[in-house]
Every structure is written in C-alpha cells, then in structure tokens.
Short mmCIF file of C-alpha atoms and ligand atoms in Angstrom, two decimals:
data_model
loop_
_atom_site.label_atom_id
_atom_site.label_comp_id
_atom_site.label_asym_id
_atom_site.label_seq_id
_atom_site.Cartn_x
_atom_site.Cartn_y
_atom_site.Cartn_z
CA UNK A 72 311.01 133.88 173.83
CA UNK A 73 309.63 131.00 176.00
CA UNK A 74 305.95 129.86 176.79
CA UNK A 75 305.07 128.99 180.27
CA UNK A 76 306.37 125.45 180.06
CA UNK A 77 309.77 126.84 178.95
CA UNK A 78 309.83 125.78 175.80
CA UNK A 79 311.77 127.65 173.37
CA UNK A 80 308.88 129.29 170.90
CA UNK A 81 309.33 129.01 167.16
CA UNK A 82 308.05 131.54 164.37
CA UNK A 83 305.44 130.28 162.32
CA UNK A 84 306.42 130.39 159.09
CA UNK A 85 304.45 131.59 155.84
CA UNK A 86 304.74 131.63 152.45
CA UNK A 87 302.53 134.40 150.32
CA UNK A 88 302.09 132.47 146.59
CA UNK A 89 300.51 132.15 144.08
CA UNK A 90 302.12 131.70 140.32
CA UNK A 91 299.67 133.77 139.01
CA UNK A 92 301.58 137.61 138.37
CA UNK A 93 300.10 140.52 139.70
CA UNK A 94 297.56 139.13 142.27
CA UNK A 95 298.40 141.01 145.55
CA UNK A 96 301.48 138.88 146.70
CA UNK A 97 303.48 141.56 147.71
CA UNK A 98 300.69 143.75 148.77
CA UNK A 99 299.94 141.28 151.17
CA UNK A 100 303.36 140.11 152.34
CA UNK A 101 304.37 143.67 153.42
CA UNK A 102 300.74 144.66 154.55
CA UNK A 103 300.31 141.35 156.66
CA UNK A 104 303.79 141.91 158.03
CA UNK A 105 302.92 145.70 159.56
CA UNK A 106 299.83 144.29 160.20
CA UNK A 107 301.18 141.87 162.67
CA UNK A 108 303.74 143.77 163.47
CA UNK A 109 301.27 146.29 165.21
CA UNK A 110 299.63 144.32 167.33
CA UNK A 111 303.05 143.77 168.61
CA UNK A 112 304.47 140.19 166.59
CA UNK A 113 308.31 139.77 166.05
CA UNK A 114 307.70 139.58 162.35
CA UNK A 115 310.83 138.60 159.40
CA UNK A 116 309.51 139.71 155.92
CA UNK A 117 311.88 137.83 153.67
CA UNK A 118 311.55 138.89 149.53
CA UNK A 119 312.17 136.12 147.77
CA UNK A 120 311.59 137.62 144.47
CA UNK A 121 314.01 139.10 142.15
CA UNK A 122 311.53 142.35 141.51
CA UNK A 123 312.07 143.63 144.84
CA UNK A 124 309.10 144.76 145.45
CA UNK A 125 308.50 144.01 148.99
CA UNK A 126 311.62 144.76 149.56
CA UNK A 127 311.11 148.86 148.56
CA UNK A 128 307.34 148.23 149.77
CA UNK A 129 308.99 147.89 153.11
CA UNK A 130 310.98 151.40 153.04
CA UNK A 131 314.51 149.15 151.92
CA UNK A 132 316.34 150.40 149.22
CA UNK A 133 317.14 147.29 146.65
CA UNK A 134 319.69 148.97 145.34
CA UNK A 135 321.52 149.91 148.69
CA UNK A 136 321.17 146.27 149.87
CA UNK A 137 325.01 145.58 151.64
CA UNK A 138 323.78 141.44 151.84
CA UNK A 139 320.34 140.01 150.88
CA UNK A 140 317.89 136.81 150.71
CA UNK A 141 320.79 135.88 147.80
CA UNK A 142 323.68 135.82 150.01
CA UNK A 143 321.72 133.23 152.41
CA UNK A 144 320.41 131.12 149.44
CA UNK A 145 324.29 130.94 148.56
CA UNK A 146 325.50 130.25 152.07
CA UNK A 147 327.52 133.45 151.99
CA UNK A 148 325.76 134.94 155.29
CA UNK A 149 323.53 134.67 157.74
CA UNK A 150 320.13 135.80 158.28
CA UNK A 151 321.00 137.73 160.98
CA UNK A 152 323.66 139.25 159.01
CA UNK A 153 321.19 139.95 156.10
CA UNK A 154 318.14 140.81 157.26
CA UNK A 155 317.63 145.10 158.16
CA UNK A 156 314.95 146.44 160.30
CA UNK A 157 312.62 148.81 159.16
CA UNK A 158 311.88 151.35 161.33
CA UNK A 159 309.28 153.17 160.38
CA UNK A 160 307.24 149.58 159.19
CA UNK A 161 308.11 147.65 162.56
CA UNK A 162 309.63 144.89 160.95
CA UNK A 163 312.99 142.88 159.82
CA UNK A 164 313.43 142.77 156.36
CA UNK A 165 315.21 140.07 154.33
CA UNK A 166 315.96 142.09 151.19
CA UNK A 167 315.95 141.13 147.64
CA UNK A 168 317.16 142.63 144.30
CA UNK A 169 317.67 141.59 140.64
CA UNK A 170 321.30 139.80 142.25
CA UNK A 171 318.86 136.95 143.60
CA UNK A 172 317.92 136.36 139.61
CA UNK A 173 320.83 134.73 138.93
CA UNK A 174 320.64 132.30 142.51
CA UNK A 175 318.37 130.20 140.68
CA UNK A 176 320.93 129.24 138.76
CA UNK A 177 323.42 128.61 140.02
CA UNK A 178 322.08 126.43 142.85
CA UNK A 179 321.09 124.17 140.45
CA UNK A 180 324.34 122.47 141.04
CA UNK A 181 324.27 123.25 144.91
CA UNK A 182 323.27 120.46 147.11
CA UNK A 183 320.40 120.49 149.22
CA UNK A 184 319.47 123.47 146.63
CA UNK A 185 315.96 123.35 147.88
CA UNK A 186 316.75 123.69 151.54
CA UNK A 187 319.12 126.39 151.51
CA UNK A 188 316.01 128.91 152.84
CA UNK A 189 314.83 126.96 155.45
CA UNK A 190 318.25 125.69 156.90
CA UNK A 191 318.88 129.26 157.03
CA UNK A 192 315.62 130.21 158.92
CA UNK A 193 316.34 127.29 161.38
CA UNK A 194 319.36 129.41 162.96
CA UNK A 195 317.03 132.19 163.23
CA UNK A 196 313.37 131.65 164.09
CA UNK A 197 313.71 131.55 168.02
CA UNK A 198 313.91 135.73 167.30
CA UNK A 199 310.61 135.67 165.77
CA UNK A 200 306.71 135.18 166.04
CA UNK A 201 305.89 135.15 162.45
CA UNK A 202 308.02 134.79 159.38
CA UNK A 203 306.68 135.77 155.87
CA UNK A 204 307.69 135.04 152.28
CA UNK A 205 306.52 136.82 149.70
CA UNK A 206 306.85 134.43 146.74
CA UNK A 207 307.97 135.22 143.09
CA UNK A 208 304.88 134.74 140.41
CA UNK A 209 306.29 131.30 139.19
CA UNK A 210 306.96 128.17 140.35
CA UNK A 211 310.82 127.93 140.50
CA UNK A 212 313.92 126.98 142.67
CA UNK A 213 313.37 130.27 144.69
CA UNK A 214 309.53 129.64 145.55
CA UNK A 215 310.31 126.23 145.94
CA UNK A 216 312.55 127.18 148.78
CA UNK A 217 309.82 129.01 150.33
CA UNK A 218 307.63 126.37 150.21
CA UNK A 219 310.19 124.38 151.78
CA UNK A 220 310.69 126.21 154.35
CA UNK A 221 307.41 127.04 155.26
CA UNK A 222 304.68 125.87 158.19
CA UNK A 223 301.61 126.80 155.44
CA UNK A 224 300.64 128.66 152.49
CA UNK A 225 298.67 131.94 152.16
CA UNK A 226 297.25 132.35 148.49
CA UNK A 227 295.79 135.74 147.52
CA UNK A 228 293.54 135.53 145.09
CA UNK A 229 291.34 137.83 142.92
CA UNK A 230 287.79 136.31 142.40
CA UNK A 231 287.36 136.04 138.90
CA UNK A 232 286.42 133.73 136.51
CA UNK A 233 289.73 131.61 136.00
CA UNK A 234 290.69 131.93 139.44
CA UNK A 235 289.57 128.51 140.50
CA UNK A 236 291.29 126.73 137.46
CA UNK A 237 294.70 128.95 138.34
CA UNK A 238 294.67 127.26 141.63
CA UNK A 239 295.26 123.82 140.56
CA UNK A 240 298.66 124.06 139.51
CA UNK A 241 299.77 125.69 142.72
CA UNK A 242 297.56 123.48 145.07
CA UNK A 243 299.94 120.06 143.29
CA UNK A 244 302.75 121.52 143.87
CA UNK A 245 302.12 122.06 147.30
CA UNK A 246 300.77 118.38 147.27
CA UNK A 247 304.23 117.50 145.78
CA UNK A 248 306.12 119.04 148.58
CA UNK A 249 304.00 117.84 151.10
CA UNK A 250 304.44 114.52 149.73
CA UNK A 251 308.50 114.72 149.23
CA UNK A 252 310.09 117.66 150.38
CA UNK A 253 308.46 119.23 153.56
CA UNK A 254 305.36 116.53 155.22
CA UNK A 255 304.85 120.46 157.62
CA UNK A 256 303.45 122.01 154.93
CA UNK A 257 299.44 122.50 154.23
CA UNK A 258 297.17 125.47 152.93
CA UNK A 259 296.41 127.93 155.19
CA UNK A 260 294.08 129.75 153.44
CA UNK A 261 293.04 131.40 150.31
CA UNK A 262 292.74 135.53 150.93
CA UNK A 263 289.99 137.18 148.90
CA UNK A 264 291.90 140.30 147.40
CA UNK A 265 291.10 143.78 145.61
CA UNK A 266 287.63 142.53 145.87
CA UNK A 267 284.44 144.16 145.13
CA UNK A 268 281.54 143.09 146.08
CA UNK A 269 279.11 145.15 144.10
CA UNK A 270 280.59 143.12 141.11
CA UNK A 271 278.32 140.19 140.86
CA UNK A 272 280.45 138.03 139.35
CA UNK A 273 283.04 138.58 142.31
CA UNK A 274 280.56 137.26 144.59
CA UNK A 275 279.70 134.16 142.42
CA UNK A 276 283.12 133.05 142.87
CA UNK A 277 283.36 133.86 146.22
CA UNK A 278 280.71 132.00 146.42
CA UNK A 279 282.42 129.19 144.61
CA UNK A 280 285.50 129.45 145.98
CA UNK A 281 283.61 128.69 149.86
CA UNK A 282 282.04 125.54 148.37
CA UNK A 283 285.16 123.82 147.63
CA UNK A 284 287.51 125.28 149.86
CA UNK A 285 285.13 125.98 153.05
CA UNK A 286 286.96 127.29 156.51
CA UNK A 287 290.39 127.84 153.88
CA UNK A 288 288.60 130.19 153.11
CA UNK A 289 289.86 133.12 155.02
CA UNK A 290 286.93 135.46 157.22
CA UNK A 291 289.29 138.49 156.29
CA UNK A 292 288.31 139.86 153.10
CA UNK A 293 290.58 142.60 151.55
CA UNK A 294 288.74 145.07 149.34
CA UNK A 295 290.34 147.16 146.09
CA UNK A 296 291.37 150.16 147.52
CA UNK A 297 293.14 152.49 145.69
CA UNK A 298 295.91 153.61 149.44
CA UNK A 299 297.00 150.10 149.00
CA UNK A 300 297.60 150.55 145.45
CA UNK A 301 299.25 154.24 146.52
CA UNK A 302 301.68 153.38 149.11
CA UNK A 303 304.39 151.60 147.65
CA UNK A 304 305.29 154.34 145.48
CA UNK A 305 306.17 155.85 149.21
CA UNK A 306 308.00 153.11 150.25
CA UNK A 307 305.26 152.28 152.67
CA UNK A 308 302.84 149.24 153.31
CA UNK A 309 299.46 151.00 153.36
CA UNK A 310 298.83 149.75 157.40
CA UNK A 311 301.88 152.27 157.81
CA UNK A 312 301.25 154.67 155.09
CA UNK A 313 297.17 154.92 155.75
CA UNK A 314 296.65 153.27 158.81
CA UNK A 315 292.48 154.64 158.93
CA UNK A 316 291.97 153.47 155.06
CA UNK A 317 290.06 150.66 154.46
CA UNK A 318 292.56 148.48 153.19
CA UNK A 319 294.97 148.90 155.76
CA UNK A 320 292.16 148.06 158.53
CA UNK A 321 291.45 145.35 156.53
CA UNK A 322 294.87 143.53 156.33
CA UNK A 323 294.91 144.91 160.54
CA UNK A 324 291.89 142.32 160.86
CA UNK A 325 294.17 140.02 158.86
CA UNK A 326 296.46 139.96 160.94
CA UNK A 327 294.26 139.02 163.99
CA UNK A 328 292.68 136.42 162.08
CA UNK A 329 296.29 134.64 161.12
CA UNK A 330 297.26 135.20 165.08
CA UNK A 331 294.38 133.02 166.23
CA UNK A 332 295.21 130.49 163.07
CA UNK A 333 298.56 130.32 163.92
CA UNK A 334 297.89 129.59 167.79
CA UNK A 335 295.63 126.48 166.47
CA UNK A 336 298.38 125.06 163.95
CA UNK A 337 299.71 121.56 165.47
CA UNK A 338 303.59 122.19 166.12
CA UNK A 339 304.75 118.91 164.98
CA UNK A 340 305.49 117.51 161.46
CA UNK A 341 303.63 114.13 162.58
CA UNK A 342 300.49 115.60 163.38
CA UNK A 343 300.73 118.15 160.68
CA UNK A 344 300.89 114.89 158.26
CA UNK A 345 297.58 113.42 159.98
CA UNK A 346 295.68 116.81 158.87
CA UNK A 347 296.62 117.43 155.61
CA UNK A 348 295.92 113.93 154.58
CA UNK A 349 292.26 114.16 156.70
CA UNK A 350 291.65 117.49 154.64
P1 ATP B 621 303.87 139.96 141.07
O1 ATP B 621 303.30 138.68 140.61
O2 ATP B 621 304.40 140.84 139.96
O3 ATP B 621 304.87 139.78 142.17
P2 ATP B 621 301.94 140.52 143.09
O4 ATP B 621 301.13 139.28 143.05
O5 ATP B 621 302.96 140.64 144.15
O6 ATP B 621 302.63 140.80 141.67
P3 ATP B 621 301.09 143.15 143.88
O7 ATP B 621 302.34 143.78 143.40
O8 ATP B 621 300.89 143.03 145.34
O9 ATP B 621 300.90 141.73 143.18
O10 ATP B 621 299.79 143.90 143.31
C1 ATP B 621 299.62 144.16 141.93
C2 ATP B 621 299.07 145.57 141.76
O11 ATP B 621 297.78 145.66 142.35
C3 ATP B 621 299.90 146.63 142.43
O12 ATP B 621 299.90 147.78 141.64
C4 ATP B 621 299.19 146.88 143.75
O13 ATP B 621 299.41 148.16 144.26
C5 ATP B 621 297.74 146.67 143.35
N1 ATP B 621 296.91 146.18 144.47
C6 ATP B 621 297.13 145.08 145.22
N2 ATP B 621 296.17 144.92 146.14
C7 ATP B 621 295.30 145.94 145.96
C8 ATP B 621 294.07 146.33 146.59
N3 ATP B 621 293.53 145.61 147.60
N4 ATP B 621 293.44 147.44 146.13
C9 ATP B 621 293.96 148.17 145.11
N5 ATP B 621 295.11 147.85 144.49
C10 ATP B 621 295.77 146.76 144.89
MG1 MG B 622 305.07 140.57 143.97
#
C-alpha cells in the first residue's frame, strides 16, 4: 500500500508485554488484532509465546501448525511462509507452540540472536497496517525479540496494589533497549484491564497510575467481563465471538484509539530518539 506521496507504507509494529503472568496479554493481543481488523487494518498477530495461547485464541490449531514464529526465529522460513490467515477472526496469524520453547536456546549461540524477529518482519511489513506481538510473561530471548522489533510497547495492566512496583522492571528493560538495541522503541501506553470500577481500590490506582504516567495512560479502558474470559475456550477473540458484549466493544474502541496513536507516531528512528528522551 502507498500514501498519496507514494511512499511505500510500513506496519506499525507492537509489542503486548508485560512480565507479569496472567495479566490480559493474550486477551488483548488477539482482541486488539480483530479489533483492528474490523475496522478494516491489514493486521499480523504473531505469538511469541511458547503457551500458544493466542495462537488457539485466534481459531489456529498449535498442534496442526505445518511452520511457526520458531521456524522464522531459526531462519528456516519466511513469514510469509509461516504466518496462516484466520478466517473467521480477519487476521494473519504467526503461530506458536511448545516447539518455540526450545528457540530460546538454541539461539543463544545464533548471531544477531536478538534480531532474528525483526529482520524477519522487515521482508514483510509493506503487507500490513498493524503488526502485534503478544509477549511471553518473562523477560527472555523471545520477548526480547519482540521488543526489538517493535515501533512501541502496549502494557496491560490490572490496577492493583503492586501494579505500579511490577512496572519498573519492564519499563528498564525497555530503557535498555532503547538505549542499545532498538533507539525506535518507546511506551505506548499502559491499558487498564479486567477493571472494575466499583472496586475502590481499582480506582485509587487508576488514579495513581494517571499521575505518573499521564496521556500513557490509555482513554480505552477494558472492563472484567466474563465473554472475554469465555471465548478462547471457542477458539475465538471475544470481538469475534461476542461482538455486542462489553468487552469486545471495549477492545473495538481500542482499536480506534491505537489507529489515531499510530497515525501521530514519528516514522523515523531519529525523531523517535528526540521523544523518548523529552518524555
Ligand atoms: P500469560 O502471562 O500466562 O501469557 P496473559 O497475560 O496473556 O497470561 P490472559 O491469558 O490474556 O493473560 O488472561 C488471563 C486470564 O484472564 C484468562 O483466563 C482470560 O480469559 C482472563 N481475562 C483476561 N481479560 C479479561 C477481562 N477483561 N475480563 C474477564 N476475564 C479476562
Ligand atoms: Mg498470554
């Protein structure tokens, strides 16, 4: 696809994190990804955790999987080799099973081991508008690849009472590889997840978490709701699965609000540099 000055336009390139387990990673990876791709964005998911779980969350068998995101890690295809479309979810998926555990390993020895995601993206992102990663819940070589690869972070988060202090460790690292390994990458924003506001304490640290984060904060708010929670077991994000629940409008709205961010990222690394280090 081209924009009106014929310039060749790139995905934008996001990874879902957050080393914390069981947050909403995957919920939002695959619910983001329907999201956008119903409002009609050429969206990659690509599962970059050994659990799979986006990977059935998007209607893919793991287990059926003829390549996957370990192949491309490995060099041993490409992502248009790999990646599968689902049909009934709108999107490509980049599939992964319990195969890509043993990846970490052995690209310890690989060179460029921390590249191998995004050199494999580069051949492919002209086909897309948005690429997302959903992120295992550690900080490893295979989440290190994401954040490699990646244009900005999305961090879901629940608000409770250690949720500030769990963000420290992931908010270095990404200072780390914005320092070393990839000067394009910044926060996007932190998403408000499973949240309830009738629960005081939720608000407090909502509260808390717009003091010292303000607009990375994101406007979307995505509230427990128990079709989200439902759908995977039917191989379905909930935007496909439920589209009327309020979940899946929720991550809809989502997907509008990353749109708009997207359009107001700066497209070069230089510039990208000058904001993260004015932020
Ligand atoms: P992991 O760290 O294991 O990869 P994760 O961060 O990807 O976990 P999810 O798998 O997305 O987290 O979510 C954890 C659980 O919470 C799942 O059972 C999911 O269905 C449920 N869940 C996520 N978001 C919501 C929500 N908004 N409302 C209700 N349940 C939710
Ligand atoms: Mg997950």
């Amino acid at each position: 696809m081209h924009d009106r000055g014929g310039n060749i336009l790139m995905a934008k390139i996001f990874c879902v994190a957050n080393q914390k387990g069981g947050v909403g990673k995957t919920t939002t990876a695959v619910n983001l990804a329907a999201g956008l791709a119903r409002i009609g964005q050429r969206v990659l998911m690509v599962d970059l955790d050994p659990q799979g779980n986006a990977t059935m969350g998007s209607g893919v068998d793991k287990r059926q999987l003829a390549l996957s995101v370990y192949d491309v890690l490995l060099e041993e295809a490409s992502i248009k080799e790999a990646a599968v479309l689902s049909d009934k979810c709108g999107y490509w998926v980049l599939g992964a099973n319990r195969e890509l555990a043993g990846a970490e390993v052995e690209l310890v020895t690989l060179e460029h081991r921390e590249k191998r995601l995004k050199a494999a993206l580069l051949q492919a992102e002209g086909d897309f508008d948005f690429v997302l990663i959903d992120c295992p819940p550690s900080l490893n070589m295979l989440t290190l690849n994401g954040l490699c690869a990646a244009h900005g972070v999305i961090v879901p988060m629940q608000c409770e009472y250690f949720a500030l202090e769990g963000l420290t460790d992931l908010v270095n690292t990404i200072k780390q590889v914005h320092a070393n390994l990839n000067a394009d990458l910044q926060i996007i924003g932190l998403l408000r997840v499973m949240f309830d506001p009738r629960i005081t304490l939720q608000q407090q640290v909502s509260d808390q978490l717009k003091d010292h984060f303000g607009d990375k904060v994101f406007h979307t708010m995505i509230p427990r709701n128990v079709r989200l929670a439902e759908a995977p077991s039917y191989g379905l994000p909930g935007v496909v699965f439920d589209p009327s629940a309020k979940g899946s409008q929720a991550f809809v709205e989502f997907a509008q609000e990353m749109v708009v961010r997207a359009q107001r990222m700066p497209t070069t690394a230089k510039s990208e540099a000058k904001l993260a280090s004015s932020a």
